[in-house]
Tab-separated table of N, CA, C and O and ligand atoms in Angstrom:
chain	number	residue	atom	x	y	z
R	14	MET	N	-84.511	-70.029	11.662
R	14	MET	CA	-83.110	-69.887	12.071
R	14	MET	C	-83.050	-69.206	13.443
R	14	MET	O	-83.592	-68.131	13.616
R	15	LEU	N	-82.395	-69.855	14.393
R	15	LEU	CA	-82.293	-69.292	15.744
R	15	LEU	C	-81.131	-68.298	15.803
R	15	LEU	O	-80.004	-68.629	15.410
R	16	GLU	N	-81.420	-67.104	16.291
R	16	GLU	CA	-80.354	-66.115	16.429
R	16	GLU	C	-79.661	-66.256	17.790
R	16	GLU	O	-80.306	-66.211	18.832
R	17	LEU	N	-78.346	-66.452	17.734
R	17	LEU	CA	-77.534	-66.596	18.942
R	17	LEU	C	-76.486	-65.497	18.923
R	17	LEU	O	-75.710	-65.389	17.970
R	18	CYS	N	-76.487	-64.663	19.944
R	18	CYS	CA	-75.621	-63.496	19.929
R	18	CYS	C	-74.853	-63.368	21.251
R	18	CYS	O	-75.454	-63.425	22.324
R	19	VAL	N	-73.542	-63.212	21.163
R	19	VAL	CA	-72.697	-63.072	22.349
R	19	VAL	C	-72.147	-61.653	22.409
R	19	VAL	O	-71.652	-61.122	21.400
R	20	CYS	N	-72.239	-61.039	23.569
R	20	CYS	CA	-71.723	-59.681	23.757
R	20	CYS	C	-70.194	-59.689	23.784
R	20	CYS	O	-69.589	-60.494	24.483
R	21	ILE	N	-69.602	-58.791	23.024
R	21	ILE	CA	-68.136	-58.690	23.024
R	21	ILE	C	-67.694	-57.311	23.520
R	21	ILE	O	-66.607	-56.838	23.195
R	22	GLY	N	-68.570	-56.664	24.292
R	22	GLY	CA	-68.204	-55.385	24.909
R	22	GLY	C	-67.089	-55.595	25.925
R	22	GLY	O	-66.767	-56.738	26.272
R	23	THR	N	-66.507	-54.532	26.408
R	23	THR	CA	-65.342	-54.622	27.297
R	23	THR	C	-65.603	-55.456	28.549
R	23	THR	O	-64.810	-56.327	28.905
R	24	SER	N	-66.730	-55.212	29.210
R	24	SER	CA	-67.032	-55.922	30.449
R	24	SER	C	-67.185	-57.421	30.191
R	24	SER	O	-66.633	-58.255	30.913
R	25	CYS	N	-67.936	-57.778	29.168
R	25	CYS	CA	-68.140	-59.199	28.857
R	25	CYS	C	-66.842	-59.837	28.362
R	25	CYS	O	-66.586	-61.007	28.617
R	26	HIS	N	-66.034	-59.062	27.679
R	26	HIS	CA	-64.740	-59.584	27.227
R	26	HIS	C	-63.910	-60.023	28.433
R	26	HIS	O	-63.324	-61.114	28.438
R	27	THR	N	-63.896	-59.181	29.480
R	27	THR	CA	-63.108	-59.519	30.670
R	27	THR	C	-63.729	-60.689	31.444
R	27	THR	O	-63.048	-61.348	32.216
R	28	LYS	N	-65.008	-60.956	31.225
R	28	LYS	CA	-65.654	-62.090	31.909
R	28	LYS	C	-65.572	-63.375	31.086
R	28	LYS	O	-66.168	-64.387	31.468
R	29	GLY	N	-64.892	-63.318	29.947
R	29	GLY	CA	-64.665	-64.554	29.188
R	29	GLY	C	-65.482	-64.712	27.917
R	29	GLY	O	-65.703	-65.832	27.457
R	30	ALA	N	-65.933	-63.600	27.327
R	30	ALA	CA	-66.735	-63.693	26.095
R	30	ALA	C	-66.012	-64.475	25.006
R	30	ALA	O	-66.639	-65.249	24.272
R	31	TYR	N	-64.702	-64.308	24.920
R	31	TYR	CA	-63.949	-65.002	23.883
R	31	TYR	C	-64.093	-66.519	24.052
R	31	TYR	O	-64.294	-67.254	23.088
R	32	ASN	N	-64.005	-66.982	25.299
R	32	ASN	CA	-64.138	-68.416	25.558
R	32	ASN	C	-65.550	-68.916	25.248
R	32	ASN	O	-65.734	-70.025	24.753
R	33	VAL	N	-66.543	-68.084	25.567
R	33	VAL	CA	-67.935	-68.457	25.269
R	33	VAL	C	-68.109	-68.607	23.750
R	33	VAL	O	-68.687	-69.581	23.269
R	34	ILE	N	-67.560	-67.665	22.997
R	34	ILE	CA	-67.660	-67.706	21.536
R	34	ILE	C	-66.978	-68.963	20.989
R	34	ILE	O	-67.532	-69.676	20.159
R	35	GLN	N	-65.776	-69.242	21.490
R	35	GLN	CA	-65.042	-70.431	21.033
R	35	GLN	C	-65.842	-71.694	21.303
R	35	GLN	O	-65.940	-72.578	20.457
R	36	THR	N	-66.411	-71.771	22.508
R	36	THR	CA	-67.195	-72.959	22.887
R	36	THR	C	-68.428	-73.093	22.006
R	36	THR	O	-68.723	-74.182	21.496
R	37	PHE	N	-69.138	-71.984	21.785
R	37	PHE	CA	-70.351	-72.042	20.962
R	37	PHE	C	-70.009	-72.453	19.526
R	37	PHE	O	-70.719	-73.260	18.925
R	38	GLN	N	-68.919	-71.928	18.996
R	38	GLN	CA	-68.523	-72.282	17.623
R	38	GLN	C	-68.239	-73.782	17.517
R	38	GLN	O	-68.636	-74.446	16.574
R	39	GLN	N	-67.551	-74.268	18.546
R	39	GLN	CA	-67.211	-75.685	18.592
R	39	GLN	C	-68.484	-76.544	18.659
R	39	GLN	O	-68.601	-77.561	17.974
R	40	MET	N	-69.432	-76.116	19.465
R	40	MET	CA	-70.680	-76.875	19.633
R	40	MET	C	-71.500	-76.856	18.340
R	40	MET	O	-72.125	-77.856	17.990
R	41	ILE	N	-71.498	-75.727	17.644
R	41	ILE	CA	-72.232	-75.632	16.374
R	41	ILE	C	-71.630	-76.616	15.375
R	41	ILE	O	-72.349	-77.313	14.663
R	42	GLU	N	-70.300	-76.705	15.364
R	42	GLU	CA	-69.604	-77.674	14.502
R	42	GLU	C	-69.994	-79.101	14.873
R	42	GLU	O	-70.442	-79.883	14.040
R	43	GLU	N	-69.811	-79.410	16.158
R	43	GLU	CA	-70.056	-80.768	16.661
R	43	GLU	C	-71.464	-81.246	16.352
R	43	GLU	O	-71.685	-82.405	16.041
R	44	LYS	N	-72.418	-80.339	16.479
R	44	LYS	CA	-73.827	-80.726	16.320
R	44	LYS	C	-74.377	-80.398	14.931
R	44	LYS	O	-75.572	-80.545	14.698
R	45	SER	N	-73.484	-79.965	14.032
R	45	SER	CA	-73.875	-79.629	12.649
R	45	SER	C	-75.091	-78.705	12.607
R	45	SER	O	-76.094	-78.991	11.955
R	46	LEU	N	-74.980	-77.585	13.322
R	46	LEU	CA	-76.112	-76.650	13.409
R	46	LEU	C	-75.935	-75.407	12.538
R	46	LEU	O	-76.641	-74.420	12.733
R	47	HIS	N	-75.023	-75.459	11.576
R	47	HIS	CA	-74.753	-74.268	10.750
R	47	HIS	C	-75.988	-73.692	10.084
R	47	HIS	O	-76.169	-72.489	10.037
R	48	GLY	N	-76.846	-74.554	9.593
R	48	GLY	CA	-78.038	-74.073	8.893
R	48	GLY	C	-79.163	-73.687	9.826
R	48	GLY	O	-80.199	-73.197	9.393
R	49	LYS	N	-78.977	-73.924	11.120
R	49	LYS	CA	-80.073	-73.708	12.068
R	49	LYS	C	-79.809	-72.572	13.048
R	49	LYS	O	-80.732	-72.064	13.681
R	50	VAL	N	-78.523	-72.213	13.225
R	50	VAL	CA	-78.171	-71.164	14.181
R	50	VAL	C	-77.450	-70.033	13.453
R	50	VAL	O	-76.474	-70.261	12.742
R	51	ASN	N	-77.957	-68.826	13.631
R	51	ASN	CA	-77.308	-67.639	13.080
R	51	ASN	C	-76.469	-67.035	14.210
R	51	ASN	O	-76.997	-66.378	15.103
R	52	PHE	N	-75.170	-67.324	14.188
R	52	PHE	CA	-74.294	-66.943	15.297
R	52	PHE	C	-73.644	-65.593	15.030
R	52	PHE	O	-72.995	-65.404	14.011
R	53	LYS	N	-73.817	-64.677	15.987
R	53	LYS	CA	-73.299	-63.317	15.828
R	53	LYS	C	-72.649	-62.829	17.125
R	53	LYS	O	-72.797	-63.450	18.166
R	54	SER	N	-72.017	-61.673	17.039
R	54	SER	CA	-71.537	-61.020	18.249
R	54	SER	C	-72.145	-59.614	18.268
R	54	SER	O	-72.632	-59.131	17.257
R	55	SER	N	-72.111	-59.009	19.455
R	55	SER	CA	-72.749	-57.699	19.600
R	55	SER	C	-71.898	-56.815	20.492
R	55	SER	O	-71.136	-57.311	21.321
R	56	PHE	N	-72.042	-55.519	20.334
R	56	PHE	CA	-71.411	-54.600	21.273
R	56	PHE	C	-72.217	-54.643	22.569
R	56	PHE	O	-73.167	-55.411	22.672
R	57	CYS	N	-71.859	-53.838	23.530
R	57	CYS	CA	-72.449	-53.888	24.873
R	57	CYS	C	-73.977	-53.981	24.850
R	57	CYS	O	-74.658	-53.201	24.190
R	58	MET	N	-74.498	-54.974	25.585
R	58	MET	CA	-75.948	-55.176	25.676
R	58	MET	C	-76.540	-54.446	26.878
R	58	MET	O	-77.680	-54.709	27.263
R	59	LYS	N	-75.751	-53.596	27.500
R	59	LYS	CA	-76.202	-52.761	28.625
R	59	LYS	C	-76.572	-53.578	29.857
R	59	LYS	O	-77.485	-53.219	30.594
R	60	GLU	N	-75.890	-54.697	30.057
R	60	GLU	CA	-76.136	-55.505	31.250
R	60	GLU	C	-74.811	-55.824	31.932
R	60	GLU	O	-74.650	-56.887	32.535
R	61	CYS	N	-73.879	-54.914	31.826
R	61	CYS	CA	-72.523	-55.141	32.341
R	61	CYS	C	-72.486	-55.438	33.835
R	61	CYS	O	-71.616	-56.159	34.293
R	62	ALA	N	-73.408	-54.863	34.594
R	62	ALA	CA	-73.353	-54.996	36.055
R	62	ALA	C	-73.679	-56.411	36.514
R	62	ALA	O	-73.326	-56.806	37.622
R	63	LYS	N	-74.336	-57.183	35.676
R	63	LYS	CA	-74.717	-58.538	36.075
R	63	LYS	C	-73.543	-59.489	35.863
R	63	LYS	O	-72.687	-59.236	35.024
R	64	PRO	N	-73.512	-60.594	36.605
R	64	PRO	CA	-72.396	-61.535	36.434
R	64	PRO	C	-72.520	-62.337	35.142
R	64	PRO	O	-73.619	-62.520	34.626
R	65	GLY	N	-71.399	-62.812	34.626
R	65	GLY	CA	-71.412	-63.646	33.420
R	65	GLY	C	-71.420	-62.820	32.151
R	65	GLY	O	-71.527	-61.597	32.162
R	66	VAL	N	-71.316	-63.525	31.041
R	66	VAL	CA	-71.285	-62.905	29.713
R	66	VAL	C	-72.720	-62.799	29.186
R	66	VAL	O	-73.496	-63.741	29.301
R	67	SER	N	-73.062	-61.654	28.613
R	67	SER	CA	-74.411	-61.463	28.066
R	67	SER	C	-74.564	-62.243	26.773
R	67	SER	O	-73.749	-62.104	25.862
R	68	VAL	N	-75.623	-63.032	26.729
R	68	VAL	CA	-75.911	-63.840	25.539
R	68	VAL	C	-77.395	-63.697	25.230
R	68	VAL	O	-78.229	-63.745	26.127
R	69	SER	N	-77.713	-63.524	23.961
R	69	SER	CA	-79.100	-63.454	23.535
R	69	SER	C	-79.406	-64.688	22.689
R	69	SER	O	-78.673	-65.006	21.753
R	70	VAL	N	-80.473	-65.383	23.054
R	70	VAL	CA	-80.874	-66.591	22.317
R	70	VAL	C	-82.305	-66.378	21.834
R	70	VAL	O	-83.227	-66.338	22.636
R	71	GLY	N	-82.459	-66.166	20.541
R	71	GLY	CA	-83.784	-65.911	19.997
R	71	GLY	C	-84.445	-64.700	20.643
R	71	GLY	O	-85.652	-64.679	20.846
R	72	GLY	N	-83.629	-63.723	21.026
R	72	GLY	CA	-84.152	-62.496	21.612
R	72	GLY	C	-84.233	-62.524	23.134
R	72	GLY	O	-84.427	-61.487	23.771
R	73	ASP	N	-84.086	-63.690	23.752
R	73	ASP	CA	-84.121	-63.784	25.222
R	73	ASP	C	-82.708	-63.599	25.769
R	73	ASP	O	-81.768	-64.245	25.305
R	74	ARG	N	-82.590	-62.737	26.773
R	74	ARG	CA	-81.276	-62.454	27.353
R	74	ARG	C	-80.910	-63.452	28.447
R	74	ARG	O	-81.747	-63.819	29.268
R	75	HIS	N	-79.641	-63.832	28.459
R	75	HIS	CA	-79.118	-64.738	29.482
R	75	HIS	C	-77.753	-64.234	29.911
R	75	HIS	O	-77.113	-63.464	29.197
R	76	ARG	N	-77.305	-64.707	31.071
R	76	ARG	CA	-75.963	-64.412	31.563
R	76	ARG	C	-75.231	-65.734	31.666
R	76	ARG	O	-75.700	-66.638	32.351
R	77	VAL	N	-74.101	-65.861	30.995
R	77	VAL	CA	-73.412	-67.150	30.933
R	77	VAL	C	-71.982	-67.044	31.451
R	77	VAL	O	-71.137	-66.411	30.812
R	78	PRO	N	-71.698	-67.687	32.599
R	78	PRO	CA	-70.301	-67.753	33.036
R	78	PRO	C	-69.521	-68.583	32.013
R	78	PRO	O	-70.045	-69.596	31.526
R	79	ALA	N	-68.312	-68.155	31.676
R	79	ALA	CA	-67.539	-68.823	30.628
R	79	ALA	C	-67.422	-70.328	30.866
R	79	ALA	O	-67.534	-71.123	29.930
R	80	GLU	N	-67.247	-70.726	32.126
R	80	GLU	CA	-67.061	-72.156	32.419
R	80	GLU	C	-68.351	-72.962	32.260
R	80	GLU	O	-68.333	-74.183	32.285
R	81	GLU	N	-69.472	-72.278	32.100
R	81	GLU	CA	-70.743	-72.993	31.925
R	81	GLU	C	-71.260	-72.905	30.489
R	81	GLU	O	-72.399	-73.273	30.207
R	82	ALA	N	-70.428	-72.419	29.568
R	82	ALA	CA	-70.882	-72.190	28.187
R	82	ALA	C	-71.348	-73.473	27.510
R	82	ALA	O	-72.359	-73.485	26.806
R	83	ARG	N	-70.624	-74.545	27.736
R	83	ARG	CA	-70.963	-75.813	27.081
R	83	ARG	C	-72.328	-76.323	27.569
R	83	ARG	O	-73.187	-76.704	26.778
R	84	GLU	N	-72.499	-76.309	28.866
R	84	GLU	CA	-73.758	-76.775	29.459
R	84	GLU	C	-74.912	-75.872	29.012
R	84	GLU	O	-76.006	-76.340	28.692
R	85	PHE	N	-74.660	-74.564	28.972
R	85	PHE	CA	-75.684	-73.613	28.540
R	85	PHE	C	-76.115	-73.924	27.105
R	85	PHE	O	-77.301	-73.944	26.786
R	86	PHE	N	-75.135	-74.172	26.254
R	86	PHE	CA	-75.458	-74.459	24.850
R	86	PHE	C	-76.330	-75.702	24.755
R	86	PHE	O	-77.346	-75.716	24.057
R	87	ASN	N	-75.934	-76.742	25.481
R	87	ASN	CA	-76.662	-78.012	25.420
R	87	ASN	C	-78.082	-77.904	25.952
R	87	ASN	O	-78.991	-78.552	25.436
R	88	THR	N	-78.288	-77.100	26.966
R	88	THR	CA	-79.623	-77.020	27.558
R	88	THR	C	-80.469	-75.938	26.886
R	88	THR	O	-81.546	-76.220	26.384
R	89	VAL	N	-79.963	-74.710	26.845
R	89	VAL	CA	-80.785	-73.589	26.353
R	89	VAL	C	-80.797	-73.490	24.832
R	89	VAL	O	-81.866	-73.429	24.217
R	90	VAL	N	-79.626	-73.485	24.216
R	90	VAL	CA	-79.576	-73.267	22.763
R	90	VAL	C	-80.150	-74.484	22.015
R	90	VAL	O	-81.050	-74.329	21.179
R	91	VAL	N	-79.675	-75.656	22.332
R	91	VAL	CA	-80.155	-76.860	21.641
R	91	VAL	C	-81.666	-77.020	21.845
R	91	VAL	O	-82.390	-77.436	20.939
R	92	GLY	N	-82.147	-76.640	23.009
R	92	GLY	CA	-83.579	-76.745	23.300
R	92	GLY	C	-84.437	-75.828	22.431
R	92	GLY	O	-85.624	-76.067	22.272
R	93	LYS	N	-83.833	-74.801	21.861
R	93	LYS	CA	-84.608	-73.849	21.050
R	93	LYS	C	-84.420	-74.044	19.553
R	93	LYS	O	-85.108	-73.402	18.760
R	94	VAL	N	-83.460	-74.855	19.159
R	94	VAL	CA	-83.194	-75.044	17.717
R	94	VAL	C	-84.322	-75.858	17.085
R	94	VAL	O	-84.793	-76.814	17.648
M	10	FES	S1	-70.152	-55.346	27.825
M	10	FES	FE1	-71.553	-56.988	27.665
M	10	FES	S2	-73.348	-56.166	28.550
M	10	FES	FE2	-71.973	-54.510	28.580
């Protein structure tokens, strides 16, 4: 099971964490990945100064601009499932 975690701390919230979460949920539905992805949220990942929303995929940290969430899911997340 791949662990996918989106930061919902204040800084990431203002950078669009809610939109990233919505997009990821939608993609999990579309691709029927419920049994393969453990989707969670997290408090501040201590990377607020970097651009984009903090996302952890199988323990690897990434920064995801909200408008690139769909593309990120298709390339990075799907590639690891
Ligand atoms: S609020 Fe997301 S890294 Fe700090």
